[in-house]
Tab-separated table of C-alpha atoms in Angstrom:
chain	number	residue	atom	x	y	z
A	1	MET	CA	-18.388	-14.575	-28.033
A	2	PRO	CA	-17.077	-11.411	-26.399
A	3	PRO	CA	-16.407	-8.309	-27.366
A	4	ALA	CA	-12.759	-7.769	-28.755
A	5	ILE	CA	-11.119	-4.522	-26.493
A	6	ALA	CA	-10.609	-1.220	-28.621
A	7	GLU	CA	-7.526	-0.288	-30.100
A	8	PRO	CA	-7.060	3.849	-30.211
A	9	SER	CA	-8.507	6.061	-33.010
A	10	PRO	CA	-5.128	8.111	-34.903
A	11	THR	CA	-6.434	11.417	-34.776
A	12	PRO	CA	-4.917	13.693	-36.507
A	13	ASP	CA	-1.158	14.592	-35.594
A	14	GLN	CA	-0.483	10.559	-34.654
A	15	SER	CA	1.402	9.590	-36.756
A	16	ALA	CA	1.672	5.693	-37.010
A	17	ALA	CA	5.452	6.159	-36.430
A	18	GLY	CA	3.701	7.594	-32.647
A	19	MET	CA	0.897	5.564	-32.203
A	20	ARG	CA	4.067	2.782	-32.421
A	21	ASP	CA	5.697	4.575	-29.916
A	22	MET	CA	3.804	4.369	-27.267
A	23	ARG	CA	3.584	-0.008	-27.674
A	24	LEU	CA	5.158	-1.899	-25.775
A	25	ARG	CA	8.443	-3.427	-26.406
A	26	SER	CA	10.142	-5.073	-22.850
A	27	ILE	CA	8.932	-5.729	-19.623
A	28	VAL	CA	11.303	-7.061	-16.924
A	29	ALA	CA	10.485	-8.109	-13.671
A	30	THR	CA	12.968	-7.705	-10.423
A	31	ILE	CA	13.644	-8.873	-7.082
A	32	LEU	CA	15.067	-6.954	-4.396
A	33	GLU	CA	15.526	-7.860	-0.926
A	34	ALA	CA	16.344	-4.556	0.996
A	35	PRO	CA	16.950	-4.296	5.032
A	36	THR	CA	15.031	-2.242	7.513
A	37	ILE	CA	16.397	-0.729	10.314
A	38	ARG	CA	14.684	-2.293	13.034
A	39	ARG	CA	12.877	-6.027	12.790
A	40	HIS	CA	8.767	-4.892	12.290
A	41	LYS	CA	5.969	-7.609	13.229
A	42	LEU	CA	2.904	-8.993	12.191
A	43	SER	CA	0.029	-10.918	13.954
A	44	ASN	CA	1.831	-14.351	11.689
A	45	THR	CA	5.658	-13.654	10.325
A	46	GLU	CA	8.244	-10.332	11.294
A	47	ILE	CA	10.192	-9.429	8.912
A	48	ALA	CA	13.909	-7.862	8.316
A	49	HIS	CA	14.305	-7.023	4.864
A	50	GLN	CA	11.609	-5.833	2.914
A	51	GLY	CA	10.960	-7.907	-0.493
A	52	PHE	CA	10.142	-6.106	-3.799
A	53	VAL	CA	10.144	-7.104	-6.584
A	54	LEU	CA	11.365	-4.173	-9.259
A	55	VAL	CA	9.097	-3.932	-12.357
A	56	ARG	CA	10.763	-2.102	-15.578
A	57	VAL	CA	8.192	-1.833	-19.075
A	58	LEU	CA	10.209	-0.241	-22.065
A	59	LEU	CA	8.839	1.041	-24.433
A	60	GLU	CA	9.496	1.702	-28.265
A	61	ASN	CA	10.394	5.689	-27.640
A	62	GLY	CA	13.252	4.171	-25.698
A	63	VAL	CA	11.226	5.748	-22.608
A	64	THR	CA	11.364	3.000	-18.544
A	65	GLY	CA	8.735	3.081	-17.176
A	66	ILE	CA	8.953	1.460	-13.696
A	67	GLY	CA	7.244	0.025	-10.689
A	68	GLU	CA	6.684	-2.139	-7.775
A	69	ALA	CA	5.391	-4.638	-6.084
A	70	SER	CA	5.875	-5.350	-2.139
A	71	THR	CA	4.581	-8.467	0.283
A	72	LEU	CA	5.529	-9.002	3.842
A	73	GLY	CA	7.451	-11.981	4.850
A	74	GLY	CA	6.207	-14.598	1.916
A	75	PRO	CA	2.862	-15.133	0.519
A	76	ARG	CA	1.789	-14.511	4.429
A	77	TRP	CA	-0.437	-11.677	4.897
A	78	ALA	CA	-1.735	-12.553	1.354
A	79	GLU	CA	-1.326	-15.732	-1.317
A	80	GLU	CA	1.583	-13.713	-3.186
A	81	SER	CA	5.184	-13.683	-2.648
A	82	VAL	CA	8.072	-11.880	-5.030
A	83	GLU	CA	8.357	-15.180	-6.376
A	84	SER	CA	4.783	-16.472	-7.842
A	85	ILE	CA	4.806	-12.119	-8.713
A	86	GLN	CA	7.930	-12.264	-10.366
A	87	ALA	CA	6.063	-15.754	-12.433
A	88	VAL	CA	3.329	-14.079	-13.147
A	89	ILE	CA	4.864	-10.376	-14.508
A	90	GLU	CA	7.405	-12.780	-16.382
A	91	LYS	CA	5.488	-15.902	-18.066
A	92	TYR	CA	1.567	-14.557	-18.511
A	93	LEU	CA	1.255	-10.691	-17.715
A	94	ALA	CA	4.153	-9.588	-20.153
A	95	PRO	CA	3.528	-11.541	-23.140
A	96	ALA	CA	-0.392	-10.337	-23.134
A	97	LEU	CA	0.725	-7.149	-23.452
A	98	ALA	CA	3.221	-7.210	-25.405
A	99	ASP	CA	3.494	-4.859	-28.600
A	100	GLN	CA	0.326	-3.422	-26.594
A	101	ASN	CA	-0.212	0.636	-26.664
A	102	ALA	CA	0.858	1.836	-23.077
A	103	MET	CA	-1.952	4.893	-22.297
A	104	MET	CA	-4.549	2.527	-23.317
A	105	PHE	CA	-4.545	1.718	-19.255
A	106	GLU	CA	-8.338	-0.124	-19.561
A	107	ALA	CA	-7.581	-1.663	-21.894
A	108	ASN	CA	-4.755	-3.432	-21.099
A	109	ALA	CA	-6.716	-3.599	-17.275
A	110	VAL	CA	-8.985	-6.455	-19.013
A	111	ARG	CA	-5.690	-7.838	-20.787
A	112	MET	CA	-4.353	-8.860	-17.382
A	113	SER	CA	-6.865	-10.000	-15.869
A	114	LYS	CA	-7.192	-12.194	-19.000
A	115	ALA	CA	-4.185	-13.616	-18.622
A	116	ALA	CA	-4.679	-14.630	-14.772
A	117	THR	CA	-7.103	-14.222	-11.838
A	118	ARG	CA	-5.835	-12.372	-8.459
A	119	ASN	CA	-2.805	-12.250	-8.690
A	120	PHE	CA	-2.976	-8.370	-8.027
A	121	ALA	CA	0.217	-7.378	-6.247
A	122	ALA	CA	2.063	-7.933	-9.608
A	123	LYS	CA	-0.555	-6.208	-12.158
A	124	ALA	CA	-0.279	-3.249	-9.399
A	125	ALA	CA	2.799	-3.233	-9.953
A	126	VAL	CA	3.029	-3.761	-14.106
A	127	GLU	CA	-0.171	-1.056	-14.154
A	128	SER	CA	2.806	1.634	-12.323
A	129	ALA	CA	4.620	1.148	-14.172
A	130	LEU	CA	2.476	1.966	-17.044
A	131	PHE	CA	1.219	5.375	-15.516
A	132	ASP	CA	5.017	6.238	-14.748
A	133	ALA	CA	5.823	5.004	-19.036
A	134	VAL	CA	3.333	7.414	-20.902
A	135	GLY	CA	3.815	10.177	-17.725
A	136	ARG	CA	7.574	10.674	-19.230
A	137	THR	CA	6.867	10.660	-22.955
A	138	LEU	CA	4.440	13.329	-22.435
A	139	ASP	CA	5.916	15.269	-19.322
A	140	LEU	CA	2.472	14.566	-17.177
A	141	PRO	CA	2.409	13.569	-13.186
A	142	ALA	CA	0.355	10.221	-13.502
A	143	SER	CA	-1.697	11.987	-11.210
A	144	ALA	CA	-3.011	14.085	-14.111
A	145	LEU	CA	-4.105	10.762	-15.671
A	146	LEU	CA	-6.272	9.922	-13.205
A	147	GLY	CA	-7.812	13.025	-12.819
A	148	GLY	CA	-4.677	15.701	-11.072
A	149	GLN	CA	-4.541	16.378	-7.880
A	150	VAL	CA	-6.474	17.380	-5.004
A	151	ARG	CA	-4.211	17.919	-2.627
A	152	ASP	CA	0.168	18.376	-3.075
A	153	ARG	CA	0.650	16.696	0.630
A	154	ILE	CA	-0.893	14.343	3.002
A	155	GLY	CA	-0.857	13.248	6.463
A	156	VAL	CA	1.360	11.173	7.674
A	157	ILE	CA	1.211	7.940	9.982
A	158	TRP	CA	3.557	6.188	11.195
A	159	ALA	CA	3.318	2.738	12.408
A	160	LEU	CA	5.069	1.004	15.818
A	161	ALA	CA	5.467	-2.529	15.297
A	162	SER	CA	9.160	-3.472	17.511
A	163	GLY	CA	6.835	-5.043	20.310
A	164	ASP	CA	8.758	-3.051	22.640
A	165	SER	CA	7.125	-0.812	24.126
A	166	GLY	CA	10.776	1.275	25.584
A	167	GLN	CA	11.520	1.076	22.194
A	168	GLU	CA	8.719	1.940	20.969
A	169	LEU	CA	7.678	5.106	23.457
A	170	GLU	CA	11.471	6.067	21.707
A	171	GLU	CA	10.626	5.748	18.992
A	172	ALA	CA	7.964	7.983	18.690
A	173	ARG	CA	9.053	11.003	20.732
A	174	GLU	CA	11.264	11.317	18.316
A	175	LYS	CA	8.979	11.218	14.831
A	176	LEU	CA	7.891	13.975	16.900
A	177	ARG	CA	10.222	15.637	18.334
A	178	LEU	CA	11.256	15.935	13.692
A	179	ARG	CA	7.646	17.261	12.954
A	180	GLN	CA	8.166	13.695	11.315
A	181	HIS	CA	4.476	11.754	12.167
A	182	LYS	CA	2.662	13.046	15.113
A	183	ASP	CA	-0.137	10.335	14.583
A	184	PHE	CA	0.943	6.325	15.569
A	185	LYS	CA	-0.446	2.712	14.159
A	186	ILE	CA	0.751	-0.025	16.422
A	187	LYS	CA	0.996	-3.126	15.664
A	188	LEU	CA	-0.572	-6.275	18.029
A	189	GLY	CA	-1.315	-9.754	17.838
A	190	PHE	CA	1.938	-10.809	17.618
A	191	ASN	CA	1.383	-10.842	22.262
A	192	THR	CA	-1.069	-11.893	24.830
A	193	PRO	CA	-4.326	-9.766	24.457
A	194	ASP	CA	-3.132	-8.993	28.307
A	195	ALA	CA	0.515	-7.987	27.195
A	196	ASP	CA	-1.501	-5.879	23.926
A	197	VAL	CA	-3.090	-4.109	26.288
A	198	ARG	CA	-0.336	-3.498	28.372
A	199	ARG	CA	1.719	-1.811	25.885
A	200	LEU	CA	-1.166	0.704	24.607
A	201	GLN	CA	-1.227	1.882	28.261
A	202	HIS	CA	2.370	2.325	28.288
A	203	LEU	CA	2.673	4.163	24.860
A	204	ARG	CA	-0.576	6.769	26.298
A	205	ALA	CA	0.692	7.045	28.996
A	206	GLY	CA	4.138	8.458	28.224
A	207	LEU	CA	2.709	10.185	24.998
A	208	GLY	CA	-0.580	12.396	25.870
A	209	ASP	CA	-3.685	12.114	25.083
A	210	ASP	CA	-3.223	14.641	21.980
A	211	VAL	CA	-1.593	11.497	19.806
A	212	ARG	CA	-3.477	9.653	17.979
A	213	LEU	CA	-3.587	6.000	18.943
A	214	ILE	CA	-4.418	3.764	16.035
A	215	VAL	CA	-4.304	-0.301	16.415
A	216	ASP	CA	-3.657	-3.327	13.967
A	217	VAL	CA	-4.461	-6.325	15.176
A	218	ASN	CA	-3.720	-8.161	11.448
A	219	GLN	CA	-7.110	-10.796	11.740
A	220	ALA	CA	-5.548	-12.353	15.068
A	221	TRP	CA	-8.540	-11.799	17.513
A	222	THR	CA	-12.001	-13.721	18.386
A	223	GLU	CA	-14.738	-12.347	18.669
A	224	ALA	CA	-15.199	-12.398	22.522
A	225	LEU	CA	-11.898	-11.246	22.615
A	226	CYS	CA	-12.851	-8.433	21.171
A	227	LEU	CA	-15.537	-7.672	23.468
A	228	ARG	CA	-13.920	-7.964	26.643
A	229	LEU	CA	-10.439	-5.865	25.577
A	230	PHE	CA	-12.661	-3.153	22.862
A	231	PRO	CA	-13.729	-2.042	26.179
A	232	ALA	CA	-10.331	-0.838	27.548
A	233	LEU	CA	-9.129	-0.414	23.875
A	234	GLU	CA	-11.945	2.679	24.620
A	235	GLU	CA	-10.052	4.520	27.757
A	236	LEU	CA	-7.324	4.526	26.741
A	237	GLY	CA	-8.762	6.576	23.387
A	238	VAL	CA	-8.242	4.859	20.495
A	239	ALA	CA	-9.031	6.357	17.216
A	240	LEU	CA	-9.014	2.963	14.824
A	241	ILE	CA	-8.922	-0.936	15.537
A	242	GLU	CA	-7.559	-2.451	11.831
A	243	GLN	CA	-9.369	-5.752	10.634
A	244	PRO	CA	-9.179	-7.420	14.819
A	245	VAL	CA	-11.023	-10.905	13.560
A	246	PRO	CA	-10.077	-13.270	10.807
A	247	ALA	CA	-10.269	-11.757	6.646
A	248	SER	CA	-13.896	-14.903	6.372
A	249	GLN	CA	-15.278	-14.001	9.372
A	250	ARG	CA	-17.469	-11.867	8.011
A	251	ASP	CA	-20.212	-11.761	10.120
A	252	ALA	CA	-18.189	-11.687	13.465
A	253	MET	CA	-16.964	-8.982	12.508
A	254	ALA	CA	-20.607	-6.978	11.450
A	255	ARG	CA	-21.238	-7.905	15.836
A	256	VAL	CA	-18.166	-6.411	16.498
A	257	ALA	CA	-18.459	-2.743	14.533
A	258	SER	CA	-22.404	-3.021	15.769
A	259	ARG	CA	-20.907	-3.639	19.964
A	260	THR	CA	-18.044	-0.741	19.963
A	261	ARG	CA	-17.887	3.285	19.686
A	262	ILE	CA	-14.456	2.640	17.795
A	263	PRO	CA	-14.728	2.379	14.206
A	264	LEU	CA	-13.344	-0.638	12.543
A	265	LEU	CA	-11.228	-0.263	9.371
A	266	ILE	CA	-11.696	-3.095	7.023
A	267	ASP	CA	-8.579	-4.170	5.285
A	268	GLU	CA	-7.478	-8.525	4.716
A	269	ALA	CA	-11.834	-8.702	4.486
A	270	ALA	CA	-11.742	-7.062	1.011
A	271	PHE	CA	-9.268	-7.384	-1.503
A	272	THR	CA	-11.525	-7.066	-5.236
A	273	ASN	CA	-14.710	-4.239	-5.149
A	274	THR	CA	-17.188	-6.573	-5.035
A	275	GLU	CA	-15.733	-7.952	-1.689
A	276	LEU	CA	-15.765	-4.568	-0.529
A	277	ALA	CA	-19.327	-3.972	-1.786
A	278	SER	CA	-20.602	-7.180	0.482
A	279	VAL	CA	-18.461	-5.572	3.713
A	280	ALA	CA	-19.670	-2.471	3.063
A	281	SER	CA	-23.486	-3.966	3.008
A	282	GLN	CA	-22.699	-6.583	6.426
A	283	ALA	CA	-22.277	-3.126	8.069
A	284	CYS	CA	-18.119	-5.164	8.934
A	285	GLY	CA	-15.909	-1.807	8.965
A	286	SER	CA	-16.528	2.453	8.932
A	287	VAL	CA	-13.483	3.032	7.098
A	288	TYR	CA	-11.357	0.696	4.626
A	289	SER	CA	-7.626	0.223	4.059
A	290	LEU	CA	-6.814	1.412	0.342
A	291	LYS	CA	-4.382	-0.554	-1.059
A	292	LEU	CA	-2.402	-0.889	-4.396
A	293	VAL	CA	-1.913	-4.817	-3.031
A	294	LYS	CA	-5.551	-5.081	-2.897
A	295	SER	CA	-6.579	-3.696	-5.802
A	296	GLY	CA	-4.448	-4.793	-8.647
A	297	GLY	CA	-4.128	-1.446	-9.944
A	298	LEU	CA	-4.256	2.440	-10.078
A	299	LEU	CA	-7.451	2.935	-11.877
A	300	GLU	CA	-9.432	-0.101	-9.805
A	301	LEU	CA	-7.722	1.269	-6.679
A	302	LYS	CA	-9.491	5.183	-7.401
A	303	ARG	CA	-12.833	2.883	-7.865
A	304	ALA	CA	-12.375	1.065	-4.954
A	305	ALA	CA	-13.188	4.464	-3.024
A	306	GLY	CA	-16.015	5.429	-5.069
A	307	ILE	CA	-17.517	2.212	-3.377
A	308	ALA	CA	-16.009	2.796	-0.596
A	309	GLN	CA	-17.485	6.119	-0.009
A	310	ALA	CA	-20.893	5.481	-1.833
A	311	PHE	CA	-21.373	3.379	1.068
A	312	GLY	CA	-20.365	6.326	3.507
A	313	ILE	CA	-17.082	5.358	4.610
A	314	GLU	CA	-13.820	7.103	4.783
A	315	LEU	CA	-11.018	5.968	3.516
A	316	TYR	CA	-7.691	5.404	4.585
A	317	GLY	CA	-5.099	5.318	2.769
A	318	GLY	CA	-2.881	2.098	3.634
A	319	CYS	CA	0.567	0.747	2.681
A	320	LEU	CA	2.689	-2.467	2.375
A	321	LEU	CA	6.235	-0.783	3.831
A	322	GLU	CA	6.539	-0.532	-0.265
A	323	SER	CA	9.562	1.751	-1.275
A	324	SER	CA	9.645	4.931	-2.348
A	325	ILE	CA	8.563	4.075	-5.505
A	326	GLY	CA	5.570	2.381	-4.577
A	327	ALA	CA	4.397	4.400	-2.116
A	328	ALA	CA	4.401	7.461	-5.243
A	329	ALA	CA	2.252	5.415	-6.866
A	330	HIS	CA	-0.419	5.450	-4.159
A	331	MET	CA	0.137	9.073	-3.155
A	332	ALA	CA	-0.630	9.698	-7.365
A	333	VAL	CA	-4.821	7.829	-7.285
A	334	PHE	CA	-4.441	9.579	-3.003
A	335	SER	CA	-3.645	12.711	-4.487
A	336	THR	CA	-6.652	12.642	-6.600
A	337	LEU	CA	-9.270	11.696	-4.080
A	338	PRO	CA	-11.429	14.080	-3.217
A	339	LYS	CA	-11.787	12.844	-0.198
A	340	LEU	CA	-9.394	11.092	2.201
A	341	GLU	CA	-10.044	11.434	5.809
A	342	TRP	CA	-7.998	9.216	8.048
A	343	GLY	CA	-4.117	10.321	5.661
A	344	SER	CA	-1.819	7.438	4.680
A	345	GLU	CA	0.492	5.495	6.299
A	346	HIS	CA	2.772	5.271	3.556
A	347	PHE	CA	5.708	5.401	6.457
A	348	GLY	CA	8.072	3.090	3.251
A	349	PRO	CA	10.578	4.078	2.288
A	350	ARG	CA	11.872	5.485	5.781
A	351	ILE	CA	12.018	1.498	7.695
A	352	LEU	CA	14.339	0.955	4.539
A	353	VAL	CA	18.378	1.458	5.691
A	354	ASP	CA	18.181	2.521	2.272
A	355	ASP	CA	15.139	3.192	-0.260
A	356	LEU	CA	15.930	2.050	-3.886
A	357	VAL	CA	15.672	6.446	-5.649
A	358	ALA	CA	18.196	8.469	-5.814
A	359	ALA	CA	16.577	11.110	-4.283
A	360	PRO	CA	13.181	9.464	-1.253
A	361	LEU	CA	9.708	11.117	-1.087
A	362	VAL	CA	9.048	14.015	1.204
A	363	PHE	CA	8.621	14.151	5.057
A	364	GLU	CA	7.785	17.374	6.272
A	365	GLU	CA	5.412	18.830	8.817
A	366	PHE	CA	4.167	15.669	9.243
A	367	GLU	CA	2.870	15.598	6.418
A	368	ILE	CA	4.679	13.188	2.310
A	369	HIS	CA	4.998	15.012	0.014
A	370	VAL	CA	2.600	13.582	-4.160
A	371	PRO	CA	6.294	13.829	-6.171
A	372	SER	CA	5.466	16.542	-8.500
A	373	GLY	CA	8.208	15.072	-11.089
A	374	PRO	CA	6.656	13.310	-14.503
A	375	GLY	CA	4.943	9.863	-14.051
A	376	LEU	CA	5.916	8.786	-10.733
A	377	GLY	CA	8.147	11.048	-10.524
A	378	MET	CA	11.099	9.080	-9.396
A	379	ILE	CA	14.330	8.088	-10.323
A	380	LEU	CA	16.196	4.591	-9.708
A	381	ASP	CA	19.319	5.113	-7.985
A	382	GLU	CA	20.524	1.996	-10.742
A	383	ASP	CA	23.979	1.226	-7.911
A	384	LYS	CA	21.819	0.687	-4.968
A	385	VAL	CA	19.178	-1.208	-6.803
A	386	ARG	CA	22.033	-3.902	-8.237
A	387	PHE	CA	23.319	-3.665	-3.907
A	388	MET	CA	19.428	-5.496	-3.452
A	389	ALA	CA	19.244	-7.465	-6.433
A	390	ARG	CA	18.474	-10.839	-5.372
A	391	LYS	CA	21.203	-12.958	-7.292
A	392	ALA	CA	20.667	-16.281	-8.747
A	393	GLY	CA	20.153	-19.207	-7.237
A	394	SER	CA	19.467	-17.822	-4.363
A	395	GLN	CA	16.691	-18.498	-2.272
């Protein structure tokens, strides 16, 4: 028989009533659809509305915590969709956590893992809401519950993903002028390879050699195509190449990584920590993209960072176009990591026509500020949430 999950032992200043105050009264998941300021293209999809699942946990003490799950155009980037996330939370995760103490983060993560395999976005959203609720109860930022901050701001990368090099050049120049972003990630793979290279050439010529360019192929190229195109990317001074081949083709990614001077960024090839250790052992890349949607929670995300660095792999703060809520959950973890060599990509709040919170995250001098308030430090704008909430019966 497996060992029982340990329950907290009350300390002298914790009354039975006080312990009950931290127990979970309810968990509610709501699907939201937020329009974006422009179309955002990947190799396998494009979006004009970003889908979120907003999670609210209510504790017996009356405190509400919020979390968020993000997807890209349904179950295309990964297996989860907003519909599946909502269903898993309501039918499986919420019952597994009913009446549990929100402070028992590890025990609650175990309960969620027993209730549902994978479903990482759903679990991460619930765990984010638990950290938010506990932080609000204790008047502490979530980062304090994760070991404490080593930084209060993080460099932030902007993605160029319209496919129109003229529009993208104008967009990048405006970000530089406003001193919001100086590093840019270009989404490739939805055009022909030659068109991708011409687009990069146009951007490099227009932005100059001092601007750092990263490319994300989103698994769209073959090994042979990588070998043909990588020399051109090297000539253009590309700093990093994200997931050029399909995630399942780890041997091919390792061979490609060994034949270019540009470091490869591991993304879809590793979700779990076991997968991360495997691709690291195979030398599939030298940088890892940290994402809650892959790790399934703040605690596992921090463990993933440790595993990557144990293999000598540098860290990149990845995103899935989260609003300020999801971005703040990532910032809570990123701010506690001893190293974050490539900064973060959490520009998501700025690609939305309207964010979900009353006061969005602050972007200034090419950096994103880590929220300082209790929990995740975000306050919902209930009017915006009501406007973006999917109506019952709609698809």
